[in-house]
Coordinates of C-alpha atoms in Angstrom, one line a residue:
Chain A
M76 CA 53.2 -20.7 -32.3
I77 CA 52.2 -22.2 -35.2
E78 CA 54.5 -25.1 -36.5
M79 CA 53.5 -26.7 -39.2
Q80 CA 55.8 -29.9 -40.3
G81 CA 55.7 -31.8 -43.5
I82 CA 52.0 -30.5 -44.2
C83 CA 50.2 -33.4 -47.2
K84 CA 47.0 -33.2 -48.2
T85 CA 45.0 -34.8 -51.0
Y86 CA 41.7 -34.3 -52.4
R87 CA 39.7 -37.3 -54.0
V88 CA 37.3 -35.7 -56.4
R89 CA 34.8 -37.8 -58.3
R90 CA 35.4 -37.4 -61.7
R91 CA 32.0 -37.4 -64.1
E92 CA 31.4 -36.3 -67.8
A93 CA 28.9 -33.8 -68.7
G94 CA 25.6 -35.3 -69.9
L95 CA 22.9 -37.6 -68.8
G96 CA 24.2 -40.9 -69.9
N97 CA 27.5 -40.2 -68.5
A98 CA 25.5 -39.4 -65.3
F99 CA 24.3 -42.9 -65.4
K100 CA 27.3 -44.0 -65.8
S101 CA 28.5 -42.4 -62.7
L102 CA 25.5 -43.9 -60.4
L103 CA 27.4 -47.2 -61.5
S104 CA 30.9 -46.8 -61.8
R105 CA 32.8 -43.6 -60.1
E106 CA 36.2 -42.6 -61.1
Y107 CA 38.4 -40.4 -58.5
T108 CA 40.6 -38.2 -59.5
E109 CA 43.8 -37.2 -56.9
I110 CA 44.7 -33.6 -56.4
P111 CA 46.7 -32.8 -54.1
A112 CA 45.9 -29.5 -52.4
L113 CA 49.2 -29.3 -50.5
R114 CA 52.1 -30.8 -50.6
D115 CA 55.3 -31.2 -47.7
M116 CA 54.1 -27.3 -46.4
T117 CA 56.3 -26.9 -43.6
F118 CA 56.6 -23.0 -41.9
T119 CA 56.1 -21.8 -38.5
V120 CA 55.2 -18.7 -37.6
P121 CA 56.4 -16.9 -33.9
D122 CA 53.9 -15.3 -31.5
G123 CA 53.0 -11.5 -32.3
Q124 CA 53.7 -12.0 -36.1
I125 CA 51.6 -10.6 -38.6
L126 CA 52.1 -13.4 -41.4
G127 CA 51.0 -12.5 -44.8
Y128 CA 49.9 -16.0 -46.9
I129 CA 49.3 -15.4 -50.6
G130 CA 48.7 -17.7 -53.9
P131 CA 47.0 -17.8 -56.9
N132 CA 43.2 -19.1 -56.8
G133 CA 43.3 -23.3 -55.8
A134 CA 47.2 -22.9 -54.6
G135 CA 46.3 -24.2 -51.4
K136 CA 45.5 -21.1 -49.1
S137 CA 42.2 -21.8 -48.1
T138 CA 43.3 -25.6 -47.2
T139 CA 46.1 -24.5 -45.6
I140 CA 44.3 -22.1 -43.2
K141 CA 41.1 -25.4 -42.5
I142 CA 43.9 -27.5 -41.4
L143 CA 45.5 -25.4 -39.2
S144 CA 42.3 -24.2 -38.1
G145 CA 41.0 -28.4 -37.3
I146 CA 38.3 -28.6 -39.9
L147 CA 39.8 -30.7 -41.6
R148 CA 43.1 -33.7 -41.4
P149 CA 45.9 -33.8 -42.9
D150 CA 46.6 -37.5 -44.9
S151 CA 50.3 -37.0 -43.2
G152 CA 52.6 -34.5 -41.6
A153 CA 52.4 -32.4 -38.1
C154 CA 50.5 -29.3 -36.7
T155 CA 51.1 -27.7 -34.2
V156 CA 49.1 -24.4 -32.4
D157 CA 50.7 -23.4 -29.2
G158 CA 51.3 -26.6 -28.5
L159 CA 47.8 -28.3 -29.5
V160 CA 46.9 -29.8 -32.5
P161 CA 43.9 -28.8 -34.2
W162 CA 42.5 -31.7 -35.4
E163 CA 42.8 -33.4 -32.0
N164 CA 41.7 -31.2 -29.0
R165 CA 39.2 -29.0 -31.5
K166 CA 37.8 -27.3 -28.6
A167 CA 40.5 -26.5 -26.5
H168 CA 42.3 -25.4 -29.6
V169 CA 39.1 -23.2 -30.9
A170 CA 38.5 -21.9 -28.1
R171 CA 42.2 -20.0 -28.5
L172 CA 41.3 -18.7 -32.1
G173 CA 39.3 -16.2 -34.0
V174 CA 38.8 -16.8 -37.6
V175 CA 37.2 -14.8 -40.6
F176 CA 35.9 -15.8 -43.8
G177 CA 35.9 -12.9 -46.0
Q178 CA 33.2 -14.8 -47.9
R179 CA 31.2 -16.0 -45.4
S180 CA 29.4 -14.7 -41.9
Q181 CA 29.1 -16.1 -39.0
L182 CA 26.8 -13.6 -37.1
W183 CA 22.7 -14.3 -37.0
W184 CA 20.9 -13.3 -39.7
D185 CA 17.8 -11.9 -38.6
V186 CA 18.9 -10.7 -34.9
P187 CA 20.8 -7.8 -33.8
V188 CA 24.4 -7.7 -34.0
M189 CA 24.5 -7.2 -30.3
E190 CA 22.3 -10.4 -29.9
S191 CA 25.1 -12.6 -31.8
F192 CA 27.7 -10.7 -29.9
D193 CA 26.0 -12.2 -26.7
L194 CA 25.5 -15.3 -28.0
L195 CA 29.1 -15.9 -28.8
R196 CA 30.0 -15.1 -25.0
D197 CA 27.8 -18.0 -23.8
I198 CA 29.2 -19.9 -26.8
Y199 CA 33.3 -19.6 -25.8
R200 CA 31.6 -18.8 -22.1
V201 CA 34.2 -15.0 -21.9
P202 CA 33.7 -14.1 -18.3
A203 CA 31.7 -10.8 -18.5
P204 CA 34.6 -8.3 -17.1
V205 CA 36.7 -9.6 -20.0
Y206 CA 33.9 -9.6 -22.1
R207 CA 33.2 -5.7 -21.7
E208 CA 36.7 -5.2 -21.7
N209 CA 37.0 -6.4 -25.2
L210 CA 33.5 -5.1 -26.5
N211 CA 34.5 -1.9 -25.3
R212 CA 38.1 -1.9 -26.9
L213 CA 36.1 -3.2 -30.1
T214 CA 33.3 -1.1 -30.4
A215 CA 35.5 1.9 -29.9
L216 CA 38.5 0.7 -32.9
L217 CA 36.3 -0.8 -35.3
D218 CA 33.7 2.6 -34.9
L219 CA 30.9 -0.4 -34.4
G220 CA 28.6 2.0 -32.0
D221 CA 25.3 2.0 -33.9
L222 CA 25.8 -1.2 -35.9
L223 CA 25.3 -2.8 -32.8
K224 CA 21.8 -2.4 -33.0
T225 CA 21.1 -3.7 -36.3
P226 CA 20.1 -6.6 -37.5
A227 CA 23.2 -8.5 -40.0
R228 CA 21.0 -8.9 -42.8
M229 CA 20.7 -4.7 -43.5
L230 CA 24.1 -4.1 -43.0
S231 CA 26.5 -3.1 -46.1
L232 CA 29.6 -5.2 -46.9
G233 CA 31.9 -3.2 -45.0
Q234 CA 29.3 -2.3 -41.9
R235 CA 28.8 -6.5 -41.8
M236 CA 33.0 -7.0 -41.9
R237 CA 33.4 -5.1 -38.6
C238 CA 31.0 -6.7 -36.8
E239 CA 33.1 -10.0 -38.4
I240 CA 36.5 -9.1 -37.3
A241 CA 34.8 -8.0 -33.8
A242 CA 32.7 -11.6 -33.6
A243 CA 36.0 -13.4 -34.1
L244 CA 38.2 -11.5 -30.9
L245 CA 35.6 -11.3 -28.5
H246 CA 37.3 -14.5 -26.7
G247 CA 40.6 -12.3 -27.0
P248 CA 42.3 -15.6 -28.8
K249 CA 45.8 -15.2 -28.8
V250 CA 45.4 -16.5 -32.6
L251 CA 43.2 -14.4 -36.2
F252 CA 43.2 -16.0 -39.3
L253 CA 41.9 -13.8 -41.5
D254 CA 40.7 -15.4 -44.7
E255 CA 40.4 -12.6 -47.3
P256 CA 39.1 -10.1 -45.2
T257 CA 38.7 -6.8 -47.3
I258 CA 37.8 -8.5 -50.6
G259 CA 34.6 -6.3 -52.1
L260 CA 35.0 -3.7 -49.4
D261 CA 35.4 0.1 -50.7
A262 CA 38.9 2.2 -50.2
V263 CA 37.5 3.6 -46.5
S264 CA 36.2 0.6 -45.1
K265 CA 39.9 -1.6 -46.5
L266 CA 41.9 1.2 -44.7
K267 CA 40.0 1.3 -41.6
V268 CA 40.0 -2.9 -41.5
R269 CA 43.6 -2.4 -41.8
E270 CA 44.5 0.2 -39.2
F271 CA 42.1 -1.9 -37.0
I272 CA 44.5 -5.3 -38.3
L273 CA 47.3 -3.1 -36.8
E274 CA 46.2 -1.7 -33.9
Q275 CA 45.2 -5.6 -32.8
N276 CA 48.1 -6.6 -33.5
R277 CA 50.0 -4.2 -31.4
L278 CA 48.2 -3.4 -28.3
C279 CA 47.3 -7.1 -28.2
G280 CA 50.4 -9.0 -29.6
T281 CA 48.1 -11.2 -31.6
T282 CA 50.1 -13.5 -34.5
V283 CA 47.7 -12.8 -37.5
L284 CA 47.4 -14.9 -40.6
L285 CA 46.2 -13.6 -43.5
T286 CA 45.4 -14.4 -46.9
T287 CA 44.6 -12.0 -49.3
H288 CA 44.5 -11.4 -53.6
D289 CA 45.3 -7.6 -52.4
M290 CA 48.8 -6.6 -52.4
Q291 CA 48.2 -3.4 -50.5
D292 CA 47.1 -6.0 -48.1
I293 CA 50.1 -7.1 -47.6
D294 CA 52.3 -3.9 -47.8
A295 CA 50.3 -2.3 -45.6
L296 CA 50.2 -5.6 -42.8
C297 CA 52.7 -7.5 -43.0
S298 CA 56.2 -7.9 -42.0
R299 CA 56.6 -11.2 -43.7
V300 CA 55.3 -13.6 -46.9
L301 CA 54.6 -16.5 -48.1
L302 CA 54.2 -17.3 -51.6
I303 CA 52.9 -20.8 -51.9
G304 CA 51.8 -22.0 -55.5
K305 CA 49.7 -25.8 -56.4
G306 CA 50.6 -26.5 -53.1
R307 CA 54.0 -26.0 -52.3
L308 CA 55.9 -23.2 -50.4
L309 CA 57.4 -20.9 -53.3
L310 CA 58.7 -18.1 -51.1
D311 CA 59.3 -17.2 -47.6
G312 CA 60.5 -13.9 -47.0
D313 CA 59.7 -10.3 -45.9
T314 CA 57.4 -7.7 -48.3
A315 CA 61.0 -6.0 -49.4
Q316 CA 61.7 -9.1 -50.8
I317 CA 58.7 -9.9 -52.5
R318 CA 58.6 -6.2 -54.0
A319 CA 62.4 -6.2 -55.7
M320 CA 60.8 -9.6 -57.3
A321 CA 57.9 -8.4 -59.0
G322 CA 60.4 -5.1 -60.1
E323 CA 57.8 -2.3 -59.8
D324 CA 54.7 -1.3 -58.0
L325 CA 53.9 -4.3 -56.3
S326 CA 50.1 -2.9 -56.0
T327 CA 49.2 -3.3 -59.7
E328 CA 48.0 -6.5 -61.1
E329 CA 49.9 -6.8 -63.5
A330 CA 53.1 -6.9 -61.2
V331 CA 51.4 -9.6 -59.2
A332 CA 50.8 -12.2 -61.7
D333 CA 54.4 -11.1 -63.6
L334 CA 55.3 -12.8 -59.6
Y335 CA 53.4 -15.6 -60.2
R336 CA 54.2 -16.5 -63.6
C337 CA 58.2 -16.3 -62.8
F338 CA 57.6 -18.9 -60.7
G339 CA 55.3 -21.1 -63.1
I340 CA 52.2 -21.2 -61.2
Chain B
M236 CA 21.3 -26.3 -21.4
K237 CA 21.2 -22.1 -20.7
L238 CA 23.1 -21.9 -23.9
Y239 CA 20.2 -23.6 -25.8
L240 CA 17.0 -21.7 -24.8
K241 CA 19.0 -18.9 -26.1
F242 CA 19.0 -20.2 -29.3
L243 CA 15.7 -21.9 -28.7
S244 CA 14.5 -17.8 -28.0
I245 CA 16.2 -17.1 -31.5
H246 CA 14.4 -18.9 -33.3
L247 CA 11.2 -18.4 -31.9
R248 CA 11.6 -14.6 -32.2
S249 CA 13.3 -14.9 -36.0
A250 CA 10.4 -17.0 -36.5
M251 CA 8.0 -14.3 -35.3
T252 CA 9.3 -11.8 -37.0
Y253 CA 6.5 -12.8 -39.7
R254 CA 3.9 -13.1 -37.7
S255 CA 1.4 -14.9 -40.4
S256 CA 4.1 -17.1 -41.6
F257 CA 3.8 -18.4 -38.4
F258 CA 0.7 -18.9 -37.7
L259 CA -0.5 -20.2 -40.9
S260 CA 2.2 -22.6 -40.4
C261 CA 1.2 -23.5 -36.9
L262 CA -2.4 -24.0 -38.6
G263 CA -0.8 -25.8 -41.9
Q264 CA 0.9 -27.9 -39.5
V265 CA -2.3 -29.1 -37.2
L266 CA -4.6 -29.3 -40.4
I267 CA -2.1 -32.2 -42.3
T268 CA -2.4 -34.3 -39.7
T269 CA -6.2 -33.6 -38.2
N270 CA -6.8 -34.9 -42.3
V271 CA -5.0 -37.7 -41.2
F272 CA -6.2 -38.4 -38.6
L273 CA -10.0 -37.7 -40.0
S274 CA -9.9 -40.3 -42.5
V275 CA -9.1 -43.1 -39.4
V276 CA -12.2 -41.7 -37.2
F277 CA -14.4 -42.0 -41.3
L278 CA -13.1 -45.2 -41.6
M279 CA -15.0 -46.3 -38.1
D280 CA -18.1 -44.4 -39.3
R281 CA -17.9 -47.9 -41.2
F282 CA -16.8 -50.2 -40.0
Q283 CA -17.0 -49.8 -35.7
S284 CA -12.8 -51.2 -35.3
I285 CA -10.3 -51.8 -37.5
G286 CA -7.4 -55.1 -36.3
G287 CA -9.7 -55.1 -33.2
Y288 CA -9.2 -51.5 -32.3
T289 CA -11.9 -48.7 -30.9
L290 CA -11.6 -45.5 -32.1
P291 CA -10.4 -44.2 -28.9
Q292 CA -7.6 -46.4 -28.4
L293 CA -6.7 -45.9 -32.6
S294 CA -6.8 -42.6 -31.9
L295 CA -4.4 -42.6 -28.4
C296 CA -1.9 -44.2 -30.8
Y297 CA -1.9 -41.8 -33.3
A298 CA -1.4 -38.9 -30.3
V299 CA 1.1 -41.4 -28.9
I300 CA 2.9 -41.1 -32.7
L301 CA 2.0 -37.2 -33.5
A302 CA 3.1 -36.0 -30.2
G303 CA 6.9 -38.3 -30.7
T304 CA 7.4 -37.4 -34.4
S305 CA 6.4 -33.2 -33.5
L306 CA 8.7 -33.3 -30.6
A307 CA 11.8 -34.4 -32.5
E308 CA 11.4 -32.8 -35.7
C309 CA 10.8 -29.1 -33.2
F310 CA 14.2 -30.3 -31.7
A311 CA 16.3 -32.0 -34.1
R312 CA 15.4 -30.2 -37.0
G313 CA 18.8 -29.0 -37.5
L314 CA 19.5 -32.6 -38.3
D315 CA 17.0 -32.4 -41.1
A316 CA 18.2 -29.2 -42.7
F317 CA 21.7 -30.7 -42.4
G318 CA 22.2 -31.4 -45.6
R319 CA 22.2 -27.9 -46.2
I320 CA 24.6 -27.1 -43.2
L321 CA 27.3 -28.9 -44.8
S322 CA 26.8 -27.4 -48.4
Q323 CA 26.5 -24.1 -47.3
A324 CA 29.8 -24.5 -45.1
Q325 CA 28.3 -23.9 -42.3
F326 CA 29.7 -26.7 -40.9
D327 CA 33.1 -25.5 -41.0
R328 CA 32.1 -22.6 -38.8
I329 CA 30.3 -25.0 -36.6
M330 CA 34.1 -27.2 -35.8
L331 CA 35.2 -23.3 -34.7
R332 CA 33.4 -23.2 -32.1
P333 CA 34.2 -25.1 -28.7
R334 CA 31.0 -26.6 -27.7
P335 CA 29.8 -30.6 -28.4
L336 CA 29.1 -30.9 -33.0
L337 CA 26.0 -32.3 -32.0
F338 CA 24.9 -30.1 -29.6
Q339 CA 25.8 -27.2 -32.2
V340 CA 24.1 -28.7 -35.1
L341 CA 20.5 -28.8 -33.2
C342 CA 21.0 -25.2 -32.3
Q343 CA 21.5 -24.3 -35.8
D344 CA 17.9 -25.0 -36.8
M345 CA 14.6 -25.0 -34.7
K346 CA 10.5 -25.5 -35.6
P347 CA 8.7 -23.8 -32.8
T348 CA 5.7 -24.1 -34.6
M349 CA 6.5 -27.9 -34.5
F350 CA 4.6 -27.1 -31.0
A351 CA 1.3 -26.8 -32.1
R352 CA 1.3 -30.5 -33.2
V353 CA 2.0 -31.3 -29.8
L354 CA -1.0 -29.2 -28.4
Q355 CA -3.0 -31.3 -30.7
A356 CA -1.4 -34.3 -29.7
A357 CA -2.4 -33.5 -26.3
V358 CA -5.8 -33.0 -26.9
M359 CA -6.1 -36.1 -29.3
L360 CA -4.7 -37.8 -26.0
I361 CA -7.2 -36.0 -23.7
W362 CA -10.3 -37.1 -25.8
A363 CA -8.7 -41.0 -26.4
L364 CA -8.7 -40.7 -22.6
G365 CA -12.0 -39.3 -21.2
A366 CA -13.3 -42.0 -24.2
G367 CA -12.6 -44.4 -22.0
A368 CA -9.3 -45.8 -24.6
V369 CA -7.9 -47.3 -21.6
R370 CA -8.3 -48.9 -17.7
W371 CA -6.1 -46.9 -15.7
T372 CA -3.4 -47.5 -13.3
P373 CA -0.1 -46.5 -12.3
A374 CA 2.0 -48.5 -14.3
K375 CA 0.3 -47.6 -17.7
A376 CA 0.5 -43.6 -17.1
L377 CA 4.2 -44.0 -17.0
T378 CA 4.0 -46.5 -19.9
L379 CA 2.1 -44.1 -22.0
A380 CA 4.8 -41.3 -20.9
L381 CA 7.9 -43.4 -21.8
M382 CA 5.8 -43.8 -25.6
I383 CA 6.2 -40.6 -26.3
L384 CA 9.4 -39.8 -24.7
C385 CA 11.4 -42.8 -26.1
G386 CA 9.1 -43.1 -29.2
A387 CA 10.7 -38.5 -30.0
G388 CA 14.1 -40.8 -29.3
V389 CA 13.5 -43.0 -32.1
F390 CA 12.9 -40.3 -34.8
F391 CA 16.1 -38.6 -33.3
G392 CA 18.3 -41.4 -34.4
V393 CA 16.1 -41.8 -37.3
F394 CA 17.0 -37.9 -37.7
L395 CA 20.5 -38.2 -37.3
I396 CA 21.3 -41.4 -39.7
N397 CA 19.5 -39.2 -42.3
A398 CA 21.6 -36.6 -41.4
C399 CA 24.8 -39.3 -41.1
V400 CA 24.4 -40.2 -44.8
T401 CA 24.6 -37.1 -45.7
F402 CA 28.2 -36.7 -44.3
F403 CA 29.1 -39.0 -47.4
T404 CA 25.9 -38.4 -49.9
L405 CA 26.4 -34.2 -49.4
E406 CA 22.5 -34.3 -49.9
H407 CA 19.3 -34.3 -48.8
I408 CA 18.1 -38.0 -49.4
E409 CA 14.4 -38.3 -50.2
A410 CA 14.2 -41.7 -49.8
L411 CA 14.9 -41.5 -46.1
N412 CA 11.9 -39.5 -45.6
I413 CA 10.5 -43.2 -45.5
F414 CA 11.4 -42.9 -42.4
M415 CA 10.2 -39.7 -40.9
D416 CA 7.1 -39.2 -42.8
G417 CA 5.8 -42.8 -43.3
P418 CA 5.9 -43.5 -39.6
R419 CA 3.4 -40.3 -39.2
E420 CA 1.4 -41.5 -41.7
Y421 CA 1.2 -44.8 -40.5
G422 CA 1.5 -44.5 -37.0
K423 CA -2.7 -44.1 -37.0
Y424 CA -2.9 -47.4 -36.6
P425 CA -1.2 -50.3 -34.0
F426 CA 2.3 -51.6 -36.2
G427 CA 0.7 -55.2 -36.2
V428 CA -2.6 -54.2 -38.5
Y429 CA -0.2 -54.1 -41.6
G430 CA 1.1 -57.8 -40.3
K431 CA 4.4 -59.6 -39.0
P432 CA 6.8 -58.8 -41.8
V433 CA 6.6 -54.9 -40.9
L434 CA 6.1 -55.5 -37.5
L435 CA 9.2 -57.3 -37.3
I436 CA 11.6 -55.2 -39.2
L437 CA 9.7 -52.0 -36.7
T438 CA 10.7 -54.3 -33.7
F439 CA 14.4 -55.0 -34.7
L440 CA 15.5 -53.0 -37.3
V441 CA 13.9 -49.1 -36.5
P442 CA 12.2 -50.2 -32.8
L443 CA 9.3 -48.4 -33.8
A444 CA 7.2 -50.6 -32.9
L445 CA 8.4 -51.1 -29.6
V446 CA 7.2 -47.2 -28.4
Q447 CA 4.0 -48.0 -30.6
H448 CA 2.6 -51.9 -30.7
W449 CA 4.1 -53.5 -28.3
P450 CA 3.4 -51.1 -25.2
L451 CA 0.0 -51.0 -26.5
Q452 CA -0.9 -54.4 -26.1
F453 CA -0.1 -53.9 -22.7
L454 CA -2.0 -50.3 -22.4
F455 CA -5.5 -52.4 -23.5
D456 CA -4.5 -55.1 -21.4
R457 CA -4.1 -57.7 -24.1
G458 CA -0.6 -58.1 -23.1
P459 CA 2.0 -58.6 -20.5
A460 CA 3.1 -55.6 -18.5
W461 CA 6.9 -56.4 -18.8
Y462 CA 5.5 -55.1 -22.8
G463 CA 5.1 -51.4 -20.9
L464 CA 8.9 -51.1 -20.5
L465 CA 9.8 -51.8 -24.2
P466 CA 9.9 -48.3 -25.2
L467 CA 13.1 -47.9 -22.6
A468 CA 15.0 -50.7 -25.1
A469 CA 13.7 -48.4 -28.0
L470 CA 16.8 -45.8 -27.4
L471 CA 19.4 -48.6 -27.7
F472 CA 18.8 -47.9 -31.1
L473 CA 20.6 -44.2 -30.7
I474 CA 24.1 -45.9 -30.1
P475 CA 24.6 -47.1 -33.5
C476 CA 23.5 -43.9 -34.7
G477 CA 25.7 -42.3 -32.3
L478 CA 28.2 -44.1 -33.8
L479 CA 27.7 -43.4 -36.9
W480 CA 27.8 -39.9 -36.5
R481 CA 31.1 -40.1 -35.4
L482 CA 32.0 -41.9 -38.6
G483 CA 30.9 -38.8 -40.8
V484 CA 32.2 -36.2 -39.0
R485 CA 36.1 -38.3 -39.5
H486 CA 34.9 -38.6 -43.1
Y487 CA 34.1 -35.3 -42.9
R488 CA 35.7 -32.9 -46.5
S489 CA 34.8 -28.7 -46.1
T490 CA 33.9 -27.2 -49.7
G491 CA 34.5 -23.8 -50.8
S492 CA 37.3 -21.4 -50.5

């Protein structure tokens, strides 16, 4: 169960006009702009749900994920994930959490994927039988077989993403955050990733929070969708509702742009 | 600890993937420091003694500092690379893993080629001892070991401060290298030869003199025996360093999406 109650987060960004003169000026006096990233964000996610989290760039999606995973502490508001406050019980919290950032890797670059996995086993202190079972299941479902012997830097993006997802699930987390997991993938890899997420959710009851810009991801996976813009929650509904609002086929960019426009974001 | 060794083995293996680069970089490390030491040797060739120290004594002094910095640099390399770890958002990933943060940062990067320098320091030390730098007693042997280990500790603290500053500036501040590369360069002479102000700073602010100048006085029979225990006091330096680290972690704001 994920609960967020009135979470606010503001970034202070140092401002500076372009140019050398202004660069010098900023050495002496600094101007800050306050950028509100989240304003009064409130929602709950029950166990075993696949939740889609959508909104334009800069809406606050990543900030939410970072707060929920304990990387950032919010300015105000309360938040628990399975009864733990992420930024206060960091170690206990992250031991039960899997996170995949589509744009960043958690595998060690120069060593075969299998060694990264073994290292993760030690970091998370996964008992040997549990590890073996998880590894076998993930290898079969994600079709990793030969990839395990390859150094991460030699993998294609699609192959790497499958390994990343496996890496995030080796310790059998109850909650999985996926931050743009299908970004840059080809059609076949996307389908494989989606199919796997559904399978994982069905078999293990894993709660999944998914951010994406790809409405087909949402369509294929999510039973519920949160739409956010400018740090506020704008819509909390199921996929059918979103589809009705967008008016037509959700998979077109125009429909999504229309959707954002009608919320003024 | 087991986990740390695993990381060490991974770094060692990735360093050795590029074989010729590995050996060249080992060689490079040794050449640089040999150079520094040779400058002492040539000076001594003309003047016989500097600040009242003989060549074997200075060589002992340099070996101690060299071993300390190299050990610290080998294991605390992750702190030196901390600016990169922050700006490439690797720290986010670190926070997502159920292990102590500082421990993980140390695991991020290690520099096995630094062992070449530790080896070099050992050779210099053996030569200095053979050449009669010190009249040995068991207490002096203990002091020597303390000097090297606590020296590594103080340098580790300097690295840590350096990394903490990065939390606030988000980039590596080159100026702080003064405290890292400086002592290695100037540590070839006991800090006393640089005059009183320098000695005071290095005793009370960044306590490098506590692992070098003062215990050396004991080793060379110029000071009381309790000077030999001063390296332990230098470790107090690590307390403010640790507090600063905590402050930095609280201040951390992630970057990028």
